[in-house]
């Protein structure tokens, strides 16, 4: 089991803000689940109206109707709302263009992969590309002569810029084809210019630029190279991300903004710096241990202040006060709604989501840091000087390890001292709240955005713990883990439970890491063992089965737990070849089970070895065969190395 790395093919960690997997497939199922189906046709019709007020109304109505409503979003998508809105990006009226971009932005954020893919296929990048120089020119004029630009005009441009940038961000995050095209546009200077002028622009617009830059710099050589090559870019990022130097950000009018939004910007800049590390001279960032002096001091307070259960209760209290379904009379043309109009409760929920997304982002960055830390080196036993003299070159593993070490950012090795201190604040983040997943009984969450981000936090925390435990060097005698997970495994197969299932799969990996670190110290319980066995049996993924078997192997090695050892070893035998076996043998679980049995009974002095001595000839034969395979493998490796081909 290795460390969790960033996903490259499925770039976005949280692909859908408002998931719809709980809905029946097809438009008929979506129509039956939506309370606003009658409003769909008028909206689509007015999108093509000769009256610009009606066209604007239709764009705004889309944003209002899809809010936390995946069924209505799916219905609109079935009526080609994406194509209609892309057409409106070329509208003759500026306000229609702005509202169309806002509706597309909201569709991107809520809908994820499918909608972003549809937008790319319908050539949304063509009009978006043309907007970039226009926005740059207009913003430069505003910044040079702010007194010449009316406040309403500035607000319109800032809102439009935020919408366009957010669409770029979502497309980059969900489509590798779109990312390739966006690379050709060359957005990096455009985005950095917003960060450089952050004291004169609305923070939401600046944060959108930082978010887009963070996504573009994630495993994307084109953007990474461009940022690294410009010392002014990295200096700007450092000035925002460094705790001591981070200025107070205003909303563009001289007023201070919320701590949540300022913190989100700082964390994003830390993420960008991590993505582009190591940073070469002459940038000032090249002289600093970014992990130790900038990134970790910024992330740790964010994680320490994340009280998920209190947040979940607060969200439930807020949504209980407000009717989340907008009345249709609010969508009348006479009382044209604004797509950015939010009630006080909606604003509170938005700030809560901003804070939770910042926690999620912090965990993603921390996972990346822990993934780059060196793994503990195994103790070399019975090594002699003669062994090294026989081979005057490095073997493949040594060569690979050295290459990885050379690529580490300066000072990253010192980060390993932080690992034990990170476990305590991470453990509360893996415990689900009442809003963490959709109800097991079916249907959507009471507040899908909160559920989406909470489940993402749990999964990110699991990945981070996975990396930490696999980076810790030696068992800490006398310590124990307080990780507990309870659920009905069978319920994980229900529609809409994908995130819950993903968390379980990651949790087993974390438990395996804990078991390795504290092998022989953890005291297993019958409930833990049976839960792992049940999860192993119900999973169709061989990798998950391997994690379960590895965790059971560690639990079986508690010296005094003789009965538990017998239960585990008996179960492990079911994964091995047998004349009575009715199902095909799974190779990876079989190998892991064989390796586990050999490791468990490799010391005959332990109390639980009595289970091996009393188990009969089959286990003795198993051990003989396993040792024979091991000896053959060692001899084969030595033979191939001696050839030096």
Coordinates of C-alpha atoms in Angstrom, one line a residue:
X1 CA 0.0 0.0 0.0
X2 CA 1.5 3.3 -1.1
X3 CA 0.9 7.0 -0.5
X4 CA -2.0 8.9 -2.0
X5 CA -0.9 11.0 -4.9
X6 CA -2.8 13.7 -6.8
X7 CA -5.2 12.4 -9.3
X8 CA -4.3 13.2 -12.9
X9 CA -7.0 11.6 -15.0
X10 CA -9.8 12.6 -12.7
X11 CA -8.4 16.0 -11.9
X12 CA -11.1 17.4 -9.7
X13 CA -11.3 16.0 -6.1
X14 CA -14.9 17.1 -5.7
X15 CA -16.4 16.8 -9.1
X16 CA -20.0 17.8 -8.2
X17 CA -21.1 20.4 -5.7
X18 CA -24.7 19.2 -5.9
X19 CA -24.6 15.5 -6.9
X20 CA -27.5 13.9 -8.7
X21 CA -26.5 10.2 -8.5
X22 CA -29.5 9.6 -6.2
X23 CA -31.9 10.5 -9.0
X24 CA -33.4 7.9 -11.3
X25 CA -31.7 7.8 -14.7
X26 CA -33.3 9.7 -17.6
X27 CA -35.3 12.9 -18.0
X28 CA -38.5 11.3 -16.9
X29 CA -36.9 10.5 -13.5
X30 CA -35.6 14.1 -13.2
X31 CA -39.0 15.6 -14.2
X32 CA -40.7 13.5 -11.5
X33 CA -38.1 14.7 -8.9
X34 CA -38.3 18.4 -9.8
X35 CA -40.9 20.8 -8.5
X36 CA -40.1 23.4 -11.2
X37 CA -40.5 21.4 -14.4
X38 CA -43.3 23.8 -15.6
X39 CA -40.9 26.7 -15.5
X40 CA -38.4 25.1 -17.9
X41 CA -40.0 25.7 -21.2
X42 CA -40.7 29.5 -20.7
X43 CA -37.1 30.0 -19.7
X44 CA -35.8 28.3 -22.9
X45 CA -38.2 30.2 -25.0
X46 CA -37.3 33.6 -23.6
X47 CA -33.6 32.8 -24.0
X48 CA -34.2 33.6 -27.7
X49 CA -36.5 36.6 -27.3
X50 CA -36.0 39.8 -29.3
X51 CA -36.5 41.7 -26.0
X52 CA -33.1 41.9 -24.2
X53 CA -34.9 42.2 -20.8
X54 CA -36.5 38.7 -21.4
X55 CA -33.1 37.3 -22.5
X56 CA -31.5 38.6 -19.3
X57 CA -34.4 37.3 -17.2
X58 CA -34.0 33.8 -18.7
X59 CA -30.3 33.7 -17.9
X60 CA -30.9 34.8 -14.3
X61 CA -33.8 32.4 -13.9
X62 CA -31.4 29.5 -14.8
X63 CA -29.1 30.5 -11.9
X64 CA -32.1 30.7 -9.5
X65 CA -33.7 27.4 -10.6
X66 CA -30.7 25.2 -10.4
X67 CA -29.7 26.3 -6.9
X68 CA -29.2 23.1 -4.9
X69 CA -31.6 21.4 -7.3
X70 CA -29.9 18.6 -9.4
X71 CA -33.2 17.4 -10.9
X72 CA -34.1 20.8 -12.4
X73 CA -30.5 21.2 -13.6
X74 CA -30.7 17.9 -15.4
X75 CA -34.1 18.9 -17.0
X76 CA -32.6 22.2 -18.2
X77 CA -29.6 20.3 -19.5
X78 CA -31.9 18.1 -21.5
X79 CA -33.4 21.2 -23.1
X80 CA -29.9 22.3 -24.3
X81 CA -29.7 25.1 -21.8
X82 CA -25.9 24.9 -22.2
X83 CA -26.0 25.6 -25.9
X84 CA -28.5 28.4 -25.4
X85 CA -26.4 30.1 -22.8
X86 CA -23.2 29.8 -24.9
X87 CA -25.1 31.6 -27.7
X88 CA -26.0 34.4 -25.3
X89 CA -22.3 35.0 -24.6
X90 CA -22.3 36.7 -28.0
X91 CA -25.4 38.8 -27.2
X92 CA -25.5 42.5 -28.2
X93 CA -26.4 43.5 -24.6
X94 CA -23.6 43.5 -22.0
X95 CA -25.8 42.6 -19.1
X96 CA -27.2 39.6 -20.9
X97 CA -23.6 38.4 -21.6
X98 CA -22.7 38.9 -17.9
X99 CA -25.8 37.0 -16.7
X100 CA -25.2 34.2 -19.2
X101 CA -21.7 33.8 -18.0
X102 CA -23.0 33.7 -14.4
X103 CA -25.5 31.0 -15.2
X104 CA -22.8 28.9 -17.0
X105 CA -20.5 29.5 -14.0
X106 CA -23.1 28.1 -11.7
X107 CA -23.8 25.1 -13.9
X108 CA -20.0 24.4 -14.0
X109 CA -19.7 24.5 -10.2
X110 CA -22.8 22.5 -9.4
X111 CA -22.8 20.0 -12.3
X112 CA -19.1 19.0 -12.6
X113 CA -17.7 16.7 -15.2
X114 CA -20.7 16.1 -17.5
X115 CA -21.7 19.7 -17.9
X116 CA -18.1 21.0 -18.2
X117 CA -17.5 18.3 -20.9
X118 CA -20.7 19.4 -22.7
X119 CA -19.6 23.1 -22.6
X120 CA -16.2 22.2 -24.1
X121 CA -17.8 20.1 -26.9
X122 CA -20.0 23.1 -27.7
X123 CA -17.0 25.3 -28.1
X124 CA -17.5 27.6 -25.1
X125 CA -13.7 28.4 -25.1
X126 CA -14.0 30.3 -28.3
X127 CA -16.0 33.2 -26.8
X128 CA -14.2 32.9 -23.4
X129 CA -10.9 33.4 -25.2
X130 CA -12.1 36.6 -26.8
X131 CA -13.1 38.0 -23.4
X132 CA -9.6 37.8 -21.8
X133 CA -8.0 40.8 -23.6
X134 CA -11.2 42.8 -23.3
X135 CA -11.3 42.3 -19.5
X136 CA -7.6 43.1 -19.2
X137 CA -7.9 46.3 -21.1
X138 CA -11.0 47.5 -19.2
X139 CA -9.5 46.6 -15.8
X140 CA -6.3 48.5 -16.6
X141 CA -8.4 51.6 -17.4
X142 CA -10.3 51.2 -14.2
X143 CA -7.1 50.8 -12.1
X144 CA -5.4 53.7 -13.7
X145 CA -8.3 56.1 -13.5
X146 CA -10.9 54.8 -11.1
X147 CA -12.7 58.1 -10.8
X148 CA -13.6 57.9 -14.5
X149 CA -15.5 54.6 -14.1
X150 CA -19.0 54.6 -12.5
X151 CA -19.3 52.1 -9.7
X152 CA -22.0 50.1 -11.5
X153 CA -19.7 49.7 -14.5
X154 CA -16.9 48.5 -12.3
X155 CA -19.1 46.1 -10.5
X156 CA -20.4 44.7 -13.9
X157 CA -16.8 44.1 -15.1
X158 CA -15.6 42.6 -11.9
X159 CA -18.6 40.2 -11.8
X160 CA -18.1 39.3 -15.4
X161 CA -14.3 38.6 -14.9
X162 CA -15.1 36.4 -11.9
X163 CA -17.6 34.4 -13.9
X164 CA -15.2 33.9 -16.9
X165 CA -12.3 32.9 -14.7
X166 CA -14.4 30.5 -12.7
X167 CA -15.5 28.8 -15.9
X168 CA -11.9 28.5 -17.0
X169 CA -11.1 27.0 -13.6
X170 CA -13.9 24.4 -13.7
X171 CA -13.1 23.4 -17.3
X172 CA -9.4 23.0 -16.5
X173 CA -10.2 20.9 -13.5
X174 CA -12.6 18.5 -15.2
X175 CA -11.4 18.1 -18.7
X176 CA -7.8 17.3 -19.9
X177 CA -8.9 18.3 -23.4
X178 CA -10.0 21.6 -22.2
X179 CA -6.8 22.1 -20.1
X180 CA -4.7 21.6 -23.3
X181 CA -6.7 24.2 -25.1
X182 CA -6.6 26.6 -22.1
X183 CA -2.8 26.2 -22.0
X184 CA -2.6 27.6 -25.5
X185 CA -4.5 30.7 -24.4
X186 CA -1.7 31.6 -21.9
X187 CA -3.8 32.6 -18.9
X188 CA -1.0 32.8 -16.3
X189 CA -0.1 36.5 -16.8
X190 CA -3.8 37.4 -16.9
X191 CA -4.5 35.6 -13.6
X192 CA -1.4 36.8 -11.8
X193 CA -2.4 40.4 -12.7
X194 CA -5.5 40.0 -10.4
X195 CA -3.3 38.9 -7.5
X196 CA -0.9 41.7 -8.0
X197 CA -3.8 44.3 -7.9
X198 CA -5.6 42.5 -5.0
X199 CA -5.8 45.7 -2.9
X200 CA -7.9 47.4 -5.6
X201 CA -10.2 44.6 -6.7
X202 CA -13.0 42.7 -5.0
X203 CA -11.6 39.7 -3.1
X204 CA -14.0 37.3 -4.6
X205 CA -12.6 38.1 -8.1
X206 CA -9.0 37.8 -6.9
X207 CA -9.8 34.5 -5.1
X208 CA -11.3 33.1 -8.4
X209 CA -8.1 34.0 -10.2
X210 CA -6.0 32.3 -7.4
X211 CA -8.3 29.2 -7.6
X212 CA -7.9 29.0 -11.4
X213 CA -4.1 29.4 -11.1
X214 CA -4.0 26.7 -8.4
X215 CA -5.8 24.2 -10.8
X216 CA -3.6 25.2 -13.8
X217 CA -0.4 24.7 -11.8
X218 CA -1.5 21.2 -10.7
X219 CA 0.7 18.7 -12.6
X220 CA 0.6 21.0 -15.6
X221 CA 4.1 21.6 -16.9
X222 CA 3.1 24.5 -19.2
X223 CA 1.7 26.6 -16.3
X224 CA 4.3 25.5 -13.8
X225 CA 7.2 26.4 -16.1
X226 CA 5.7 29.8 -16.8
X227 CA 5.2 30.6 -13.1
X228 CA 8.7 29.3 -12.1
X229 CA 10.4 31.3 -14.8
X230 CA 9.0 34.7 -13.5
X231 CA 10.4 35.8 -10.2
X232 CA 7.8 38.5 -9.9
X233 CA 5.0 35.9 -10.0
X234 CA 6.5 33.8 -7.2
X235 CA 7.3 36.8 -5.1
X236 CA 3.7 38.0 -5.5
X237 CA 2.4 34.5 -4.4
X238 CA 4.8 34.5 -1.4
X239 CA 3.7 38.0 -0.3
X240 CA 0.2 36.7 0.0
X241 CA 0.9 33.3 1.4
X242 CA 3.6 34.1 4.0
X243 CA 2.0 34.5 7.4
X244 CA 4.1 37.4 8.6
X245 CA 3.8 39.4 5.3
X246 CA 0.2 38.6 4.3
X247 CA -1.6 42.0 4.1
X248 CA -5.2 42.7 5.1
X249 CA -7.2 42.5 1.9
X250 CA -10.1 44.8 1.2
X251 CA -13.2 44.4 -1.0
X252 CA -12.0 47.0 -3.5
X253 CA -13.7 49.9 -1.6
X254 CA -11.3 50.0 1.3
X255 CA -13.4 47.9 3.6
X256 CA -11.9 44.8 5.2
X257 CA -13.5 41.5 4.2
X258 CA -14.2 38.4 6.2
X259 CA -11.4 36.3 7.7
X260 CA -12.7 33.3 5.8
X261 CA -12.2 34.8 2.4
X262 CA -8.8 36.2 3.3
X263 CA -7.7 32.8 4.6
X264 CA -9.0 31.1 1.5
X265 CA -6.8 33.4 -0.7
X266 CA -3.7 32.7 1.5
X267 CA -4.2 28.9 1.4
X268 CA -4.7 29.0 -2.4
X269 CA -1.4 30.9 -2.8
X270 CA 0.3 28.3 -0.6
X271 CA -1.1 25.6 -2.8
X272 CA 0.2 27.3 -6.0
X273 CA 3.7 27.6 -4.4
X274 CA 3.6 24.0 -3.5
X275 CA 2.5 23.0 -7.0
X276 CA 5.5 24.9 -8.6
X277 CA 8.1 23.9 -6.1
X278 CA 11.1 23.7 -6.2
X279 CA 11.3 27.4 -7.2
X280 CA 14.7 28.4 -8.8
X281 CA 16.7 31.6 -8.2
X282 CA 16.5 34.5 -8.5
X283 CA 13.1 34.4 -6.9
X284 CA 13.1 35.2 -3.2
X285 CA 11.0 32.1 -2.7
X286 CA 14.1 30.0 -3.6
X287 CA 15.7 31.1 -0.4
X288 CA 12.9 29.9 1.9
X289 CA 11.9 26.5 3.2
X290 CA 8.3 26.8 1.8
X291 CA 6.9 23.8 3.6
X292 CA 8.3 24.7 7.0
X293 CA 8.2 28.5 7.0
X294 CA 5.2 29.3 4.8
X295 CA 2.8 26.5 4.0
X296 CA 2.5 24.5 7.2
X297 CA 2.2 27.6 9.5
X298 CA -0.7 28.7 7.3
X299 CA -2.4 25.3 7.1
X300 CA -2.2 24.2 10.7
X301 CA -4.4 26.9 12.2
X302 CA -7.0 26.3 9.4
X303 CA -7.2 22.6 10.4
X304 CA -7.2 23.3 14.1
X305 CA -10.1 25.6 13.8
X306 CA -12.3 23.2 11.8
X307 CA -15.1 22.0 14.1
X308 CA -17.1 19.9 11.6
X309 CA -19.9 18.8 14.0
X310 CA -20.6 22.3 15.2
X311 CA -20.6 23.5 11.6
X312 CA -23.0 20.8 10.5
X313 CA -25.4 21.7 13.4
X314 CA -25.1 25.4 12.4
X315 CA -26.0 24.6 8.8
X316 CA -29.0 22.5 9.8
X317 CA -30.2 25.4 12.0
X318 CA -29.9 27.9 9.2
X319 CA -31.6 25.8 6.5
X320 CA -34.5 25.1 8.9
X321 CA -35.1 28.9 9.0
X322 CA -35.4 29.4 5.2
X323 CA -37.5 27.9 2.4
X324 CA -34.9 26.8 -0.1
X325 CA -37.3 26.5 -3.0
X326 CA -37.9 29.9 -4.7
X327 CA -41.5 30.8 -5.4
X328 CA -42.2 31.0 -9.1
X329 CA -43.5 34.6 -8.8
X330 CA -40.0 35.6 -7.9
X331 CA -39.1 34.7 -11.4
X332 CA -41.5 37.2 -13.1
X333 CA -40.0 39.6 -15.5
X334 CA -41.6 42.5 -13.7
X335 CA -39.5 41.7 -10.6
X336 CA -36.4 40.6 -12.4
X337 CA -34.2 38.8 -9.9
X338 CA -30.4 39.3 -9.7
X339 CA -28.3 36.3 -9.9
X340 CA -26.0 37.6 -7.2
X341 CA -28.8 38.4 -4.8
X342 CA -28.7 36.4 -1.6
X343 CA -30.6 36.4 1.6
X344 CA -28.8 36.9 4.9
X345 CA -29.1 33.2 5.6
X346 CA -27.7 32.3 2.1
X347 CA -24.8 34.6 2.8
X348 CA -24.1 32.9 6.1
X349 CA -24.2 29.5 4.3
X350 CA -21.9 30.7 1.6
X351 CA -19.3 31.8 4.2
X352 CA -19.5 28.5 5.9
X353 CA -18.9 26.7 2.6
X354 CA -15.9 29.0 1.9
X355 CA -14.4 28.0 5.2
X356 CA -15.0 24.3 4.7
X357 CA -13.6 24.5 1.1
X358 CA -10.5 26.1 2.6
X359 CA -10.2 23.2 5.0
X360 CA -10.5 20.8 2.1
X361 CA -7.9 22.7 0.1
X362 CA -5.5 22.7 3.1
X363 CA -5.9 19.0 3.4
X364 CA -5.1 18.5 -0.3
X365 CA -1.9 20.5 0.0
X366 CA -0.9 18.7 3.2
X367 CA -1.5 15.4 1.5
X368 CA 0.9 16.5 -1.3
X369 CA 3.5 17.5 1.3
X370 CA 3.3 14.2 3.0
X371 CA 3.5 12.3 -0.3
X372 CA 6.8 13.9 -1.1
X373 CA 8.4 13.0 2.3
X374 CA 10.8 10.1 2.1
X375 CA 9.6 6.7 3.3
X376 CA 11.4 5.1 6.2
X377 CA 14.3 3.0 5.0
X378 CA 14.3 -0.6 6.0
X379 CA 16.9 -1.8 8.5
X380 CA 19.6 -3.7 6.7
X381 CA 20.3 -6.9 8.5
X382 CA 23.4 -9.1 8.0
X383 CA 24.8 -6.7 5.5
X384 CA 28.5 -6.8 4.8
X385 CA 31.1 -4.8 2.9
X386 CA 31.5 -7.6 0.5
X387 CA 27.8 -7.3 -0.6
X388 CA 28.4 -3.8 -1.9
X389 CA 31.7 -4.7 -3.6
X390 CA 30.0 -7.1 -5.9
X391 CA 27.9 -4.4 -7.5
X392 CA 29.7 -1.2 -8.5
X393 CA 26.5 0.6 -9.6
X394 CA 23.2 1.5 -8.1
X395 CA 20.2 -0.8 -8.6
X396 CA 17.0 0.5 -10.0
X397 CA 15.4 1.2 -6.6
X398 CA 18.4 3.1 -5.3
X399 CA 18.6 5.1 -8.6
X400 CA 15.0 6.0 -8.4
X401 CA 15.2 7.0 -4.7
X402 CA 18.1 9.3 -5.4
X403 CA 16.3 10.9 -8.3
X404 CA 13.3 11.6 -6.1
X405 CA 15.5 12.9 -3.3
X406 CA 17.2 15.4 -5.8
X407 CA 13.8 16.7 -6.9
X408 CA 12.6 17.3 -3.3
X409 CA 12.1 21.0 -2.4
X410 CA 14.9 22.2 -0.2
X411 CA 14.1 21.5 3.4
X412 CA 11.2 19.1 2.8
X413 CA 13.0 16.5 4.8
X414 CA 12.7 18.7 7.9
X415 CA 8.9 18.5 7.5
X416 CA 8.9 14.9 8.7
X417 CA 9.3 16.3 12.3
X418 CA 5.8 17.8 11.9
X419 CA 4.1 14.5 11.2
X420 CA 3.3 13.4 14.7
X421 CA 1.9 16.8 15.5
X422 CA -0.5 16.6 12.5
X423 CA -2.2 13.4 13.5
X424 CA -4.2 14.9 16.4
X425 CA -5.9 17.7 14.4
X426 CA -6.6 15.3 11.5
X427 CA -8.4 12.7 13.5
X428 CA -11.5 14.8 14.2
X429 CA -11.8 15.5 10.5
X430 CA -12.4 11.9 9.6
X431 CA -15.5 11.5 11.8
X432 CA -18.7 11.9 9.8
X433 CA -21.3 14.4 10.8
X434 CA -25.1 14.2 10.2
X435 CA -24.6 16.1 7.0
X436 CA -21.5 14.4 5.7
X437 CA -23.3 12.0 3.3
X438 CA -26.7 11.7 1.7
X439 CA -29.3 9.8 3.8
X440 CA -28.9 6.0 3.6
X441 CA -32.7 5.9 3.1
X442 CA -32.2 7.6 -0.3
X443 CA -32.9 11.1 -1.6
X444 CA -30.7 14.2 -1.5
X445 CA -28.9 15.9 1.4
X446 CA -30.8 18.6 3.2
X447 CA -28.1 20.9 2.0
X448 CA -26.0 19.4 -0.9
X449 CA -23.1 21.9 -1.0
X450 CA -22.4 21.3 2.7
X451 CA -22.6 17.5 2.3
X452 CA -20.4 17.7 -0.8
X453 CA -17.6 19.6 1.0
X454 CA -17.9 17.6 4.3
X455 CA -17.5 14.3 2.5
X456 CA -14.5 15.7 0.5
X457 CA -12.9 16.8 3.8
X458 CA -13.3 13.4 5.3
X459 CA -11.7 11.8 2.2
X460 CA -8.9 14.3 2.1
X461 CA -8.2 13.8 5.8
X462 CA -8.1 10.0 5.2
X463 CA -5.6 10.4 2.3
X464 CA -3.4 12.7 4.4
X465 CA -3.4 10.3 7.4
X466 CA -2.6 7.5 5.0
X467 CA 0.5 9.3 3.8
X468 CA 1.5 10.3 7.4
X469 CA 1.3 6.8 8.8
X470 CA 3.2 5.4 5.8
X471 CA 5.9 8.0 6.4
X472 CA 6.4 7.4 10.1
X473 CA 9.5 5.4 10.6
X474 CA 9.2 3.1 13.6
X475 CA 6.4 1.9 15.9
X476 CA 5.8 4.1 18.9
X477 CA 5.6 1.7 21.8
X478 CA 2.9 2.4 24.3
X479 CA 0.8 4.5 21.9
X480 CA -2.5 3.5 20.4
X481 CA -4.9 4.8 17.8
X482 CA -8.4 6.1 18.5
X483 CA -9.7 5.7 15.0
X484 CA -13.2 4.2 14.9
X485 CA -15.5 3.7 12.0
X486 CA -19.0 2.3 12.1
X487 CA -21.5 1.8 9.4
X488 CA -23.6 -0.9 7.7
X489 CA -21.4 -2.1 4.9
X490 CA -24.3 -3.3 2.8
X491 CA -25.8 0.2 2.6
X492 CA -22.7 1.4 0.8
X493 CA -24.0 -0.1 -2.5
X494 CA -27.0 2.2 -2.6
X495 CA -27.2 5.0 -5.3
X496 CA -25.9 8.3 -4.0
X497 CA -23.5 6.7 -1.5
X498 CA -20.4 6.9 -3.7
X499 CA -18.6 9.4 -1.4
X500 CA -19.4 7.3 1.6
X501 CA -18.0 4.2 -0.2
X502 CA -14.9 6.1 -1.2
X503 CA -14.3 7.2 2.4
X504 CA -14.5 3.6 3.6
X505 CA -12.0 2.5 1.0
X506 CA -9.6 5.2 2.1
X507 CA -10.2 4.5 5.7
X508 CA -9.1 0.9 5.4
X509 CA -5.8 2.2 3.9
X510 CA -5.3 4.5 6.8
X511 CA -6.0 1.6 9.3
X512 CA -3.4 -0.5 7.5
X513 CA -0.9 2.3 7.9
X514 CA -1.8 2.6 11.6
X515 CA -1.5 -1.1 11.9
X516 CA 2.0 -1.2 10.4
X517 CA 3.2 1.7 12.6
X518 CA 1.8 0.2 15.8
X519 CA 2.0 -3.5 14.9
X520 CA 1.9 -5.7 18.0
X521 CA 0.7 -2.7 20.1
X522 CA -2.9 -2.3 18.9
X523 CA -5.3 -4.5 20.8
X524 CA -7.9 -5.8 18.3
X525 CA -11.6 -6.3 19.1
X526 CA -14.0 -8.8 17.7
X527 CA -16.1 -6.1 16.2
X528 CA -13.2 -4.5 14.4
X529 CA -12.1 -7.9 12.9
X530 CA -15.6 -8.8 11.8
X531 CA -16.2 -5.4 10.2
X532 CA -13.0 -5.7 8.2
X533 CA -13.9 -9.2 7.1
X534 CA -17.4 -8.1 6.1
X535 CA -16.0 -5.1 4.1
X536 CA -13.4 -7.4 2.5
X537 CA -16.1 -9.9 1.4
X538 CA -18.6 -7.3 0.1
X539 CA -16.0 -5.3 -1.9
X540 CA -15.4 -6.1 -5.6
X541 CA -12.1 -4.1 -5.7
X542 CA -9.0 -6.3 -5.3
X543 CA -7.0 -3.3 -4.0
X544 CA -9.6 -2.8 -1.2
X545 CA -9.5 -6.5 -0.4
X546 CA -5.7 -6.3 -0.2
X547 CA -6.0 -3.3 2.3
X548 CA -8.4 -5.3 4.4
X549 CA -6.1 -8.3 4.5
X550 CA -3.1 -6.2 5.3
X551 CA -4.9 -4.5 8.2
X552 CA -6.1 -7.9 9.5
X553 CA -2.5 -9.1 9.3
X554 CA -1.4 -6.3 11.6
X555 CA -4.2 -6.9 14.1
X556 CA -3.4 -10.6 14.2
X557 CA 0.1 -9.9 15.5
X558 CA -0.9 -8.6 18.9
X559 CA 0.9 -11.2 21.1
X560 CA -1.9 -11.7 23.7
X561 CA -4.9 -11.8 21.3
X562 CA -4.7 -15.5 20.6
X563 CA -8.4 -16.1 19.8
X564 CA -8.4 -13.1 17.4
X565 CA -5.3 -14.4 15.8
X566 CA -7.1 -17.7 15.1
X567 CA -10.1 -16.0 13.6
X568 CA -8.0 -13.9 11.3
X569 CA -5.7 -16.7 10.1
X570 CA -8.7 -18.9 9.5
X571 CA -10.2 -16.2 7.3
X572 CA -7.0 -15.6 5.4
X573 CA -6.9 -19.2 4.4
X574 CA -10.2 -18.7 2.5
X575 CA -8.3 -16.6 0.0
X576 CA -5.9 -19.4 -0.9
X577 CA -6.3 -22.2 -3.4
X578 CA -8.5 -25.0 -2.2
X579 CA -10.1 -28.1 -3.9
X580 CA -13.4 -27.1 -2.3
X581 CA -13.3 -23.5 -3.5
X582 CA -16.3 -22.7 -5.7
X583 CA -15.3 -19.2 -6.9
X584 CA -12.3 -18.2 -9.1
X585 CA -9.2 -17.3 -7.1
X586 CA -8.3 -13.5 -7.0
X587 CA -4.6 -13.2 -7.5
X588 CA -3.8 -10.0 -5.5
X589 CA -5.7 -11.0 -2.3
X590 CA -4.3 -14.5 -2.6
X591 CA -0.7 -13.2 -2.6
X592 CA -1.4 -10.7 0.2
X593 CA -3.0 -13.5 2.3
X594 CA -0.1 -15.8 1.7
X595 CA 2.4 -13.0 2.7
X596 CA 0.3 -12.2 5.7
X597 CA 0.3 -15.8 7.0
X598 CA 4.0 -16.1 6.6
X599 CA 4.6 -12.8 8.5
X600 CA 2.2 -13.7 11.3
X601 CA 3.8 -17.0 12.0
X602 CA 7.4 -16.1 11.5
X603 CA 8.2 -16.1 15.2
X604 CA 7.4 -19.3 17.0
X605 CA 8.0 -17.8 20.4
X606 CA 4.9 -15.6 20.3
X607 CA 1.9 -16.8 22.3
X608 CA -0.4 -17.0 19.3
X609 CA 1.9 -19.4 17.5
X610 CA 0.0 -22.1 19.3
X611 CA -2.7 -21.6 16.6
X612 CA -0.2 -22.6 13.9
X613 CA 1.1 -25.6 15.8
X614 CA -2.5 -26.8 16.4
X615 CA -3.8 -26.2 12.9
X616 CA -2.6 -29.3 11.2
X617 CA -0.5 -30.1 8.1
X618 CA -2.1 -27.7 5.7
X619 CA -0.6 -24.6 7.4
X620 CA 2.8 -26.3 7.7
X621 CA 2.7 -27.1 4.0
X622 CA 1.6 -23.5 3.3
X623 CA 4.6 -22.2 5.2
X624 CA 7.0 -24.5 3.4
X625 CA 5.6 -23.4 0.0
X626 CA 5.7 -19.8 0.9
X627 CA 9.3 -20.0 2.0
X628 CA 10.2 -21.8 -1.2
X629 CA 8.6 -19.1 -3.3
X630 CA 10.5 -16.4 -1.3
X631 CA 13.8 -18.2 -1.7
X632 CA 13.3 -18.6 -5.4
X633 CA 12.4 -14.9 -5.8
X634 CA 15.5 -13.8 -3.9
X635 CA 17.7 -16.2 -6.0
X636 CA 16.1 -14.9 -9.2
X637 CA 16.8 -11.2 -8.3
X638 CA 20.4 -11.9 -7.4
X639 CA 20.8 -13.8 -10.7
X640 CA 19.4 -11.0 -12.8
X641 CA 21.6 -8.4 -11.0
X642 CA 24.7 -10.5 -11.5
X643 CA 24.1 -10.4 -15.3
X644 CA 24.4 -6.6 -15.3
X645 CA 22.5 -6.3 -18.6

